[in-house]
Coordinates of C-alpha atoms and ligand atoms in Angstrom, one line a residue:
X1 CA -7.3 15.7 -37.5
X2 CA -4.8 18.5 -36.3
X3 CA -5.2 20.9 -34.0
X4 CA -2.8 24.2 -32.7
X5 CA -3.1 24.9 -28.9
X6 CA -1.0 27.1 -26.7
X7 CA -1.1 24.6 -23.7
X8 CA -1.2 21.1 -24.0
X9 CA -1.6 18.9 -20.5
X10 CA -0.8 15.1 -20.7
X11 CA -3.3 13.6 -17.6
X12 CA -6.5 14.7 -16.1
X13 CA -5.1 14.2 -12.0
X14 CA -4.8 17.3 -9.4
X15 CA -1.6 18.2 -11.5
X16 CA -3.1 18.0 -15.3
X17 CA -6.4 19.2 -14.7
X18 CA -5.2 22.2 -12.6
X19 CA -3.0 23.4 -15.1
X20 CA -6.0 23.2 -18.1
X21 CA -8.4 24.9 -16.6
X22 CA -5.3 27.8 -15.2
X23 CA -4.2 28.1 -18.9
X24 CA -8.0 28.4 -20.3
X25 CA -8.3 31.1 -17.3
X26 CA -5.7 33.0 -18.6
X27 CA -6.8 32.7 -22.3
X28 CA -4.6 30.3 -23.7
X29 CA -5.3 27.9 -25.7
X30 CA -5.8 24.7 -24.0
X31 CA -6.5 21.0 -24.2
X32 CA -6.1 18.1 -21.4
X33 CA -5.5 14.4 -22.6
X34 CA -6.4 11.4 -20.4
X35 CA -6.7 8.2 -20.5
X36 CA -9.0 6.9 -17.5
X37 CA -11.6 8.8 -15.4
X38 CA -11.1 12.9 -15.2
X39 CA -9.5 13.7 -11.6
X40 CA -6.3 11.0 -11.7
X41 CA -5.2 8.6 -9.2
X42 CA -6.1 11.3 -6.3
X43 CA -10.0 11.9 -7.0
X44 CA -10.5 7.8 -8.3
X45 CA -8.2 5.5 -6.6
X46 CA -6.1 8.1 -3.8
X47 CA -7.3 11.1 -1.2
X48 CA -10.9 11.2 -2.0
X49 CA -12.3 7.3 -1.7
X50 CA -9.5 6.4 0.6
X51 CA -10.9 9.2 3.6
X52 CA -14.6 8.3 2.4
X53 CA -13.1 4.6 3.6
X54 CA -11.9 6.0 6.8
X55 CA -14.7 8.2 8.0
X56 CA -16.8 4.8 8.0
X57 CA -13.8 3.1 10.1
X58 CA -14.1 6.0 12.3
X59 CA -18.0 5.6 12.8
X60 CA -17.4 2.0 13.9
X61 CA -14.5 3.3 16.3
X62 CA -17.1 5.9 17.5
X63 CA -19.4 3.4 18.2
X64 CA -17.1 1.5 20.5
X65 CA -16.8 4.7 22.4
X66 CA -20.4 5.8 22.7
X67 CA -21.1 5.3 26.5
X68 CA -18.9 7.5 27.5
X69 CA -21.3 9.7 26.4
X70 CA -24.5 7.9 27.5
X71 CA -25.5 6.1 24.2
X72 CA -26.2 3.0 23.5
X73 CA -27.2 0.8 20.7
X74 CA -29.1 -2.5 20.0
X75 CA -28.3 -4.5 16.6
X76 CA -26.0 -2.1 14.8
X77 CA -25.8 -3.2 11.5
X78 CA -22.1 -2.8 9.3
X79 CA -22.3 -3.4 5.3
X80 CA -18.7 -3.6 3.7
X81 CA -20.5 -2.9 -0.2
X82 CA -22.5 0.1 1.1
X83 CA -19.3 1.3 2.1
X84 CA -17.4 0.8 -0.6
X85 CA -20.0 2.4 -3.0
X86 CA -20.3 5.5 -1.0
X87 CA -16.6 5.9 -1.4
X88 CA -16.6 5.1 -5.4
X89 CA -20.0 7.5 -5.5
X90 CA -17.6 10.1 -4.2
X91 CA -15.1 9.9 -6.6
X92 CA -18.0 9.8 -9.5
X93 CA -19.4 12.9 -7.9
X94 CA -15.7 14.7 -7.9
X95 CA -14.6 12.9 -11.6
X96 CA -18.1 14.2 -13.1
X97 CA -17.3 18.0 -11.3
X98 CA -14.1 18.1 -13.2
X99 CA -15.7 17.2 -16.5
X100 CA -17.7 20.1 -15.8
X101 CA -14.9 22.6 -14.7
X102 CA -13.0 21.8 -17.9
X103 CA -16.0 22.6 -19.9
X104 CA -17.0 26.0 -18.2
X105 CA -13.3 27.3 -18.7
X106 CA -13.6 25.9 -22.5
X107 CA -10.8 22.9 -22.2
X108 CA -10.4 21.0 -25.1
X109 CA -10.8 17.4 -23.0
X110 CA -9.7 14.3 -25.5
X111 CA -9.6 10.9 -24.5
X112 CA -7.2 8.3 -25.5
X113 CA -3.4 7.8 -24.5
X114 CA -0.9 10.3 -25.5
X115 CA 2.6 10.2 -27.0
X116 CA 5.0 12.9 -27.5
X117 CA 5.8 12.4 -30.7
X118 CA 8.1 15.0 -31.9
X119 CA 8.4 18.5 -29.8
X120 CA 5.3 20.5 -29.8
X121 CA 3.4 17.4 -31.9
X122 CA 1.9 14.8 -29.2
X123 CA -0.5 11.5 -30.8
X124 CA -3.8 10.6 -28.9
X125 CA -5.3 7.1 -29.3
X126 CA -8.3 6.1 -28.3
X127 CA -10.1 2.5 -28.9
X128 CA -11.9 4.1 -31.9
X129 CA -10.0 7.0 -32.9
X130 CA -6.4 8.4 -33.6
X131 CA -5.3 11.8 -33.9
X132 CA -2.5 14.9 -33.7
X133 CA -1.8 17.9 -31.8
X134 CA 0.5 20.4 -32.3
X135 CA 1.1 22.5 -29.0
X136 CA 3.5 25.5 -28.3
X137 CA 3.7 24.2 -24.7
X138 CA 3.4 20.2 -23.4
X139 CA 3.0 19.8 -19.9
X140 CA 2.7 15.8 -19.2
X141 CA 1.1 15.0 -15.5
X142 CA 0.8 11.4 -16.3
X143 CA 1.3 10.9 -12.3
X144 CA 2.4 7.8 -10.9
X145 CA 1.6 3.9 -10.5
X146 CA 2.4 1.5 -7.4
X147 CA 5.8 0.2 -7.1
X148 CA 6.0 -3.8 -7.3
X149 CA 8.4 -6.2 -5.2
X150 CA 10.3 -8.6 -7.4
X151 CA 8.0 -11.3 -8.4
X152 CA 5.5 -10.1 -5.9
X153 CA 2.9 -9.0 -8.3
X154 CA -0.3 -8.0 -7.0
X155 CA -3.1 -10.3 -8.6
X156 CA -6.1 -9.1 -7.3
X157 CA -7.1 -12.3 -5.4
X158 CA -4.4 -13.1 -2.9
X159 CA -2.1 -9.9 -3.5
X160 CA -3.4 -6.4 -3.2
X161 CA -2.5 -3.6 -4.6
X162 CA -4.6 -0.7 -3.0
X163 CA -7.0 -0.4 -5.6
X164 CA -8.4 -3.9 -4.5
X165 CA -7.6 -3.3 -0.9
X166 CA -10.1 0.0 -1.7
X167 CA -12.7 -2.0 -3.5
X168 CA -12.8 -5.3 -1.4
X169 CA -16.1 -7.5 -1.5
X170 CA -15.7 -9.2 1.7
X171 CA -13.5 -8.3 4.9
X172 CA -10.6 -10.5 4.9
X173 CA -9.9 -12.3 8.6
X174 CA -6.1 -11.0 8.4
X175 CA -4.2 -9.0 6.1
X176 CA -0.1 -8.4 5.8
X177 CA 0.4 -4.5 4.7
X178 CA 3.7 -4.0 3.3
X179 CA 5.1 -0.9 3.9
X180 CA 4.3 2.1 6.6
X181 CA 4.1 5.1 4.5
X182 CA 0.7 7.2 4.3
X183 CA -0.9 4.5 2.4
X184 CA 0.3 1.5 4.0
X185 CA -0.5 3.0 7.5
X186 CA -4.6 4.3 6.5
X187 CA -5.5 1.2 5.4
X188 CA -3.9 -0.8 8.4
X189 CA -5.5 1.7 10.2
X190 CA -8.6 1.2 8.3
X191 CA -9.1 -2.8 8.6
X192 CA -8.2 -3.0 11.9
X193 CA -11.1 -0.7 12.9
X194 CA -13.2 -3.1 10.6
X195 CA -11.7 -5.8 13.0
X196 CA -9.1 -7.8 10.5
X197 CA -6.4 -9.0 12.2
X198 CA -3.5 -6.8 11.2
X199 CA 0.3 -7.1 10.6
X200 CA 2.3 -4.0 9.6
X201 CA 5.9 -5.0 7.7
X202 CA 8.2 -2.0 7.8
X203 CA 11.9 -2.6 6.2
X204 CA 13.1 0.4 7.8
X205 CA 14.0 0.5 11.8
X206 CA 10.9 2.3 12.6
X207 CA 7.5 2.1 11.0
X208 CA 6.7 5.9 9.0
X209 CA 10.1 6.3 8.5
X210 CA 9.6 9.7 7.0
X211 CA 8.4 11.3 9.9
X212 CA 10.1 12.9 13.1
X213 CA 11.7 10.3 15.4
X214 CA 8.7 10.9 18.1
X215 CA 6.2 10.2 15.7
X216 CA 7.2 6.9 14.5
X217 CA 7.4 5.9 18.0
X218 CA 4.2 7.5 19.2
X219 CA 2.7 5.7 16.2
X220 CA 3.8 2.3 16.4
X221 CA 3.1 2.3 20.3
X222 CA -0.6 3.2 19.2
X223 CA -0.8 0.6 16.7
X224 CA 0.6 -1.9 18.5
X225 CA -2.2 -0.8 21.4
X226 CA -4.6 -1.5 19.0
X227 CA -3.9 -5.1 18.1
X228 CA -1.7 -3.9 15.0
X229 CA 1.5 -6.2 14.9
X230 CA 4.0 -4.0 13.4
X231 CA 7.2 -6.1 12.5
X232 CA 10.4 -3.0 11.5
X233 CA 13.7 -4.3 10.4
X234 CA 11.7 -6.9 8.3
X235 CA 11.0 -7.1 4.5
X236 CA 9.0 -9.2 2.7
X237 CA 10.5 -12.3 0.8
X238 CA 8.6 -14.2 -0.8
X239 CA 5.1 -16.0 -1.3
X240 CA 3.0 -19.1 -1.8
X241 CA -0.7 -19.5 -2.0
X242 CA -2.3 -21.6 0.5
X243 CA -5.8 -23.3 0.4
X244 CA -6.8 -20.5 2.7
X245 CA -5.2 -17.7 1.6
X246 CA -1.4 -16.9 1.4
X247 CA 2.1 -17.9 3.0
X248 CA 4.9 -15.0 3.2
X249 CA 8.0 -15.1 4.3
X250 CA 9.6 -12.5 6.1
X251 CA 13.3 -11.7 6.6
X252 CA 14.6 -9.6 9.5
X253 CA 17.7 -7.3 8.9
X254 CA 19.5 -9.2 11.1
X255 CA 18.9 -12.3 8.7
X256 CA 16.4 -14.5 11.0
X257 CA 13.1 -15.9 8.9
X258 CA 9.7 -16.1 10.2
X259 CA 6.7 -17.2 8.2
X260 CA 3.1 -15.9 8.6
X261 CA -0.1 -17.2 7.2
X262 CA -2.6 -14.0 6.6
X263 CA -5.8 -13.8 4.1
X264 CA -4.6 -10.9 1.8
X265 CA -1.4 -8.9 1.5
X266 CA -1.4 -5.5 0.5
X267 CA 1.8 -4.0 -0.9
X268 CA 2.1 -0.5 -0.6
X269 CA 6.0 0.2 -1.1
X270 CA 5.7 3.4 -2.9
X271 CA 5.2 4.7 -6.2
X272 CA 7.0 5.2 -9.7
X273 CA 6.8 7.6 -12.5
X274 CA 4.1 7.3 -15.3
X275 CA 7.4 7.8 -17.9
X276 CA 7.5 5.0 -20.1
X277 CA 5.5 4.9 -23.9
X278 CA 5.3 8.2 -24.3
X279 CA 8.2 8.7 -26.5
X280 CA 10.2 10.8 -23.7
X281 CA 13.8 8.4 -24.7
X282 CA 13.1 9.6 -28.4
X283 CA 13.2 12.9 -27.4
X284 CA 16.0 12.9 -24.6
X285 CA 14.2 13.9 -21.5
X286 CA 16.4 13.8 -18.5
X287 CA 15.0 11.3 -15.8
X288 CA 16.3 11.7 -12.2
X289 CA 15.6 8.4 -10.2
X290 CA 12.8 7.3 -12.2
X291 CA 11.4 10.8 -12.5
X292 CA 11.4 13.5 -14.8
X293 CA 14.0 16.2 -14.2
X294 CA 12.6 19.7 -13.7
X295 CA 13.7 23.3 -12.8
X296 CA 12.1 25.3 -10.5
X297 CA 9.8 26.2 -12.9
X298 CA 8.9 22.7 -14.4
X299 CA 11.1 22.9 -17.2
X300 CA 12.6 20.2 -18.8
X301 CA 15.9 19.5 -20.4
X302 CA 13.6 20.2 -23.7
X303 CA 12.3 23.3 -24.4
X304 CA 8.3 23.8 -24.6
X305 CA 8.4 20.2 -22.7
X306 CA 7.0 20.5 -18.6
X307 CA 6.7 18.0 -16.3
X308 CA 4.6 18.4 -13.1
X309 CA 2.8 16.8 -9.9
X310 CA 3.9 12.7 -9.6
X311 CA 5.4 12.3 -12.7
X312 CA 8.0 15.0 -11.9
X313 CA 9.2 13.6 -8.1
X314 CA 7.9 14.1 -4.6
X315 CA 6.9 14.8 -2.3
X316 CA 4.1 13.0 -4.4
X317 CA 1.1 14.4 -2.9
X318 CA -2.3 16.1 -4.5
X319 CA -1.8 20.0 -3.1
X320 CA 2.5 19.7 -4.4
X321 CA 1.0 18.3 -7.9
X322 CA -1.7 21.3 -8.1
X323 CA 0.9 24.1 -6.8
X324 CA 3.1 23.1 -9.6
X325 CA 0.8 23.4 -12.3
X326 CA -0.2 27.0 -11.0
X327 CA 2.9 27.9 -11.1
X328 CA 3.8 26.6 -14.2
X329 CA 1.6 27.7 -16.3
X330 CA 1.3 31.4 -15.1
X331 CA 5.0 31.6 -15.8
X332 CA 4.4 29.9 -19.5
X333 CA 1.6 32.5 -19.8
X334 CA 4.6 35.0 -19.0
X335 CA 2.7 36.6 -15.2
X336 CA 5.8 38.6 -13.7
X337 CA 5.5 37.5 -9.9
X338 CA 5.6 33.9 -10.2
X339 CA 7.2 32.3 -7.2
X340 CA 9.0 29.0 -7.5
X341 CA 7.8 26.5 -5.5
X342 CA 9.1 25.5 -2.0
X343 CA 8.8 22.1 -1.3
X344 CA 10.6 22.0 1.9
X345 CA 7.2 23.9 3.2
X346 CA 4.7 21.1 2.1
X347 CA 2.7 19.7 4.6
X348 CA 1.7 16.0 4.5
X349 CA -0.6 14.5 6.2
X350 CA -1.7 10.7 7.0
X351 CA -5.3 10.1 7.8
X352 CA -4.5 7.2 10.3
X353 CA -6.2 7.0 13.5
X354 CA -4.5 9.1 15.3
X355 CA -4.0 11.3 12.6
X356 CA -0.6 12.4 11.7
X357 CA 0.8 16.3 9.7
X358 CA 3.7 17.3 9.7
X359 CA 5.8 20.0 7.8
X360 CA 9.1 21.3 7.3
X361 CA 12.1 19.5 8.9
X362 CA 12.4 17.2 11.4
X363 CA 14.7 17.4 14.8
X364 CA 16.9 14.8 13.5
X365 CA 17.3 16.7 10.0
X366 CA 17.8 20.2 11.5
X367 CA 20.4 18.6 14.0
X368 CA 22.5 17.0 10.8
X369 CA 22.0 20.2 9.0
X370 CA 24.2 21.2 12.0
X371 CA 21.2 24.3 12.4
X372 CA 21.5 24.9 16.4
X373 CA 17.5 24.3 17.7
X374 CA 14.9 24.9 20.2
X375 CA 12.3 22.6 20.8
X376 CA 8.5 23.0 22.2
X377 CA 6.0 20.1 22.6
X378 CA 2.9 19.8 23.9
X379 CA 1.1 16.5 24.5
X380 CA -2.9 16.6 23.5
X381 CA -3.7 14.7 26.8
X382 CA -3.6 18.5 28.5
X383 CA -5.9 20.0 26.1
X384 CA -9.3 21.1 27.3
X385 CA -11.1 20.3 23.7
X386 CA -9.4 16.9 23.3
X387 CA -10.4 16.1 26.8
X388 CA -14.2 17.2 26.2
X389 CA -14.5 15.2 22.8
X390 CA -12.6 12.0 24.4
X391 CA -9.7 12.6 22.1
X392 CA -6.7 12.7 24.0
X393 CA -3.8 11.0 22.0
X394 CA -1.0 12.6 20.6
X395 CA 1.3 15.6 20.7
X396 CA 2.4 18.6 18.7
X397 CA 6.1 18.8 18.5
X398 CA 7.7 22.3 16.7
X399 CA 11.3 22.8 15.7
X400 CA 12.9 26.5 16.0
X401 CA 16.1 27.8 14.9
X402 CA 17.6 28.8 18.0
X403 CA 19.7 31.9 16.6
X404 CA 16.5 33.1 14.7
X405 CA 14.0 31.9 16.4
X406 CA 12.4 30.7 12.8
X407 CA 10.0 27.8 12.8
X408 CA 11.4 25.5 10.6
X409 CA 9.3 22.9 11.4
X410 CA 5.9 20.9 12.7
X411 CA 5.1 17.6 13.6
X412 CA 1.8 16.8 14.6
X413 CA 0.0 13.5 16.1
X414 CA -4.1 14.0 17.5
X415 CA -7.3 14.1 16.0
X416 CA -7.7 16.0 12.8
X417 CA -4.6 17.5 12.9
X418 CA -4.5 17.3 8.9
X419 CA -7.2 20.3 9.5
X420 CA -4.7 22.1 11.6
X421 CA -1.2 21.5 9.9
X422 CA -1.7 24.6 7.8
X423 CA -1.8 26.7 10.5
X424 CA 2.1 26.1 10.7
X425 CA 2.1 26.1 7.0
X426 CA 1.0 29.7 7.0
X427 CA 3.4 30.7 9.7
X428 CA 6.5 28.8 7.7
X429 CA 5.5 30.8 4.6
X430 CA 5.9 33.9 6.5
X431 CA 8.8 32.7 8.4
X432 CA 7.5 33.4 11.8
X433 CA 9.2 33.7 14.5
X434 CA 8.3 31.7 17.6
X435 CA 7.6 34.7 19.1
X436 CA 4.9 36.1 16.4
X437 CA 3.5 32.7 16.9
X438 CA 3.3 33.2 20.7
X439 CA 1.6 36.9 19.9
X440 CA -1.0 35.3 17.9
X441 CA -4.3 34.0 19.6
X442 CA -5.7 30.7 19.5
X443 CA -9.5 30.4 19.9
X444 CA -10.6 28.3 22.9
X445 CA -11.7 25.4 23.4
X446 CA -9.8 24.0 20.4
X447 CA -6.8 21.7 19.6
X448 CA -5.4 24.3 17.9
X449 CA -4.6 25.5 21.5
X450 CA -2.0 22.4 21.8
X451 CA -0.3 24.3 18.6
X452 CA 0.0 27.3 20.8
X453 CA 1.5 25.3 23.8
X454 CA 4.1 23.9 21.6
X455 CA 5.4 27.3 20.7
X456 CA 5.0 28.4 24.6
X457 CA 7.2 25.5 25.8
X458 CA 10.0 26.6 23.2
X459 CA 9.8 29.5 24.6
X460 CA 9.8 28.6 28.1
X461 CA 6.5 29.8 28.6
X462 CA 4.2 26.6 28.6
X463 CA 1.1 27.0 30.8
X464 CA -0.9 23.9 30.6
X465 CA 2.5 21.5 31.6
Ligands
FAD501 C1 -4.2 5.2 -1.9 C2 -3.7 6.6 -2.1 C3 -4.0 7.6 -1.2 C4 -3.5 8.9 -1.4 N1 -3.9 9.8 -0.4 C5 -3.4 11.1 -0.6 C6 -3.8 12.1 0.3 O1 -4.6 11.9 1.2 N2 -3.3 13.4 0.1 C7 -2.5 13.7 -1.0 O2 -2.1 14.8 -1.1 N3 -2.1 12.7 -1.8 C8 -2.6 11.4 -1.7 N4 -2.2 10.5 -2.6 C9 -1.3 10.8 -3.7 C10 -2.0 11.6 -4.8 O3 -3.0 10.7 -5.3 C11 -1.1 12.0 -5.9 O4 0.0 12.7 -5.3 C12 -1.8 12.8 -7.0 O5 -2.8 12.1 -7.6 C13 -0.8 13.2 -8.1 O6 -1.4 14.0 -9.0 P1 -0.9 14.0 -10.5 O7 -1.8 14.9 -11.2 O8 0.5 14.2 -10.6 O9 -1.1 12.5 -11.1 P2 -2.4 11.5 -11.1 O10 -3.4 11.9 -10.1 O11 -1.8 10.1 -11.0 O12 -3.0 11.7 -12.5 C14 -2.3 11.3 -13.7 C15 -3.3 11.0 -14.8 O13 -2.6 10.9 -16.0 C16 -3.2 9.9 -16.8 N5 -2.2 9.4 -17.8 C17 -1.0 8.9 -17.5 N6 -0.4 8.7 -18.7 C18 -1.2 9.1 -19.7 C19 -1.0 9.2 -21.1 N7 0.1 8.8 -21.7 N8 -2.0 9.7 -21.8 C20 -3.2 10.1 -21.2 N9 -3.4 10.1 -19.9 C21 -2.4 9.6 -19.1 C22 -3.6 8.8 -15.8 O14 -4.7 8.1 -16.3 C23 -4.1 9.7 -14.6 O15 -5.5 10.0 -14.6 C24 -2.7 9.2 -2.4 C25 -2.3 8.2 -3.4 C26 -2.8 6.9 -3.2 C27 -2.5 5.9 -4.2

């Protein structure tokens, strides 16, 4: 069989299935290849079951908390699989909806695994089937896969990778996560709320090492409050099964060993790019760290070849992967006021307890970008609404340019401050001013109020502290 598109998208995740159903919008030809379930690593095995996950550890944290507001409860009854399945009915639900968007907005969807064969020619195989398409424009979003340690290879039994630490069938009585980005720190966050006894293993000096300064250290003093023992300056070396579970070893930067005993360990050291077997070295795509080299636009190094979401480099989150393929394919389909992307404005967001957001720089990157600053922060302890609902931890820190008075960045610890990040988003699109900030009004009672402090105290105008 061969087929002409205009547009064809290589993965069916935030980034590839985006892009189709754009291009089909804007009456291009279009098919979407993928290999797995429709909606990528985000919808199956990422955001959506991974939240579903953590609203139940936030019901069992709710219920710890319930006198202060005069409940109580007799026998209260906690099922790991009923948990679990809600979270894998949620990502059904989401997978089957994109089926069904590709279909309203006419998207050719095949299934098999794709290879770029020549330019413009790209080779589906499925179990059954094998067959050619010819395409004026490729755009692969083939996303990204976990990044192993040396001869650490997760296994599914003793080793997690965080599909089984998202599908387990029994809580373990101790788990070792690896790693304290976004993934690592949910699903500490999320076992030690289901009562597991936790160990957090950061290589770095401080655990979310991404982050602002005062956010690492807000976090790892609230983990460590929780029963979370966070070990920074230590990597994991190596490991042997025991008869009840598994040995590691773990080295600390300044070269002492120590050896714990857990149940599990869940690596979660970050990603890599889905690049390999899809016949990019044939065709001399340009790879930058592992990841495919793009212009502002998503262009490869060859021409009718696009690379976005994972696949093409970070920050390697859902909305960045779904931005792109907007903005790819209305400048393939030739719209005139296509902005390029810019990805120093992307918020991220871990849904921890407390949460964490954050966009833009941090005060230790604005101070080496030698960009003189003004600082506001307000802690959420002095916020009416977070005092009312019981849910007084964190802070919202905000970084100004001093000579402009531009925000130029956010960082934000409390609960459900992923819901209020893009507030700041808004305002760093705009480049506002701390002052047009200040001149905007914040309904009451919310914690979108400690947003508005922030800005106050750079300004010297703080009321509530
Ligand atoms: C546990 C976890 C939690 C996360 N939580 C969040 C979150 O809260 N917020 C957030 O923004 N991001 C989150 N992410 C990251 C997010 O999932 C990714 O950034 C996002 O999925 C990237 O989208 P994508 O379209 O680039 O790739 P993917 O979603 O990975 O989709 C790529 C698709 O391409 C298919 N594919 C690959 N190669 C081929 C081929 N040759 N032929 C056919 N098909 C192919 C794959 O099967 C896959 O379906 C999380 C990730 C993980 C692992």
């Amino acid at each position: 069989m061969k087929e002409q598109y205009d547009v064809l998208v290589i993965g069916g995740g935030p980034g590839g299935y985006v892009a189709a159903i754009r291009a089909a919008q804007l009456g291009l030809k279009t098919a979407l290849v993928e290999d797995s379930a429709l909606g990528g690593t985000c919808l199956n095995w990422g955001c959506i079951p991974t939240k579903s996950l953590l609203k139940g550890a936030d019901m069992v944290r709710a219920l710890k908390h319930m006198s202060t507001f005069g409940l109580s409860a007799d026998n209260v009854q906690f099922d790991l699989s009923t948990l679990v399945q809600h979270s894998r009915d949620s990502a059904a639900k989401l997978s089957g909806g994109i089926e069904y968007l590709l279909k309203k907005n006419n998207v050719l969807v095949v299934r098999g695994y794709a290879t770029v064969v020549a330019k413009g020619e790209v080779r589906v195989k499925s179990d059954s089937d094998e067959s050619t398409f010819f395409s004026k424009h490729i755009i692969l979003a083939t996303g990204a896969r976990p990044k192993v340690i040396p001869d650490i290879n997760p296994d599914g039994l003793n080793i997690w990778s965080y599909v089984d630490a998202m599908t387990p069938s029994k809580l373990p009585a101790s788990l070792l996560v690896v790693g304290s980005g976004a993934i690592g720190m949910e699903f500490a966050s999320f076992y030690c709320d289901l009562g597991v006894d936790v160990t957090l293993v950061e290589v770095q000096d401080r655990i979310m090492p991404l982050e602002d300064r005062a956010v690492s250290v807000y976090m790892e003093k609230e983990y460590r409050q929780r029963g979370i023992n966070v070990l920074t300056n230590t990597q994991l070396d190596t490991t042997a099964n025991t008869s009840g579970g598994i040995q590691a070893k773990l080295r600390h930067s300044s070269g002492s060993e120590q050896t714990v005993e857990v149940e599990k360990i869940l690596v979660s050291v970050g990603i890599e790019a889905n690049t390999g077997n899809m016949g990019l070295e044939q065709l001399g795509v340009d790879l930058q760290r592992g990841f495919i080299a793009v212009d502002q636009w998503c262009r490869t190094n060859v021409a009718g070849l696009y690379a976005i979401g994972d696949v093409a480099g970070g920050p390697c989150l859902a909305h960045k992967a779904s931005h792109e393929a907007v903005m790819c394919v209305e400048k393939i389909a030739g719209i005139d006021d296509v902005r390029a992307i810019n990805k120093s404005a992307i918020a991220s967001c871990t849904f921890s307890y407390p949460q964490v957001a954050s966009i833009g720089l941090t005060e230790q990157q604005a101070k080496e970008k030698g960009i003189p600053i003004k600082l506001g922060v307000f802690d959420q302890s002095s916020n009416g609404k977070a005092i009312a609902i019981d849910e007084p931890k964190g802070f919202v820190k905000t970084v100004f340019d001093q000579t402009t008075g531009e925000l130029l960045g956010a960082h934000m610890v409390g609960y459900e401050v992923a819901e209020q990040i893009q507030g700041f988003a808004i305002a760093m699109a705009l480049e506002a001013t701390e002052q047009e900030i200040a001149h905007s009004i914040f309904p009451h009672p919310t914690q979108s109020e400690s947003m508005y402090e922030s800005v106050l105290d750079a300004c010297d105008k703080a009321i509530h502290h």
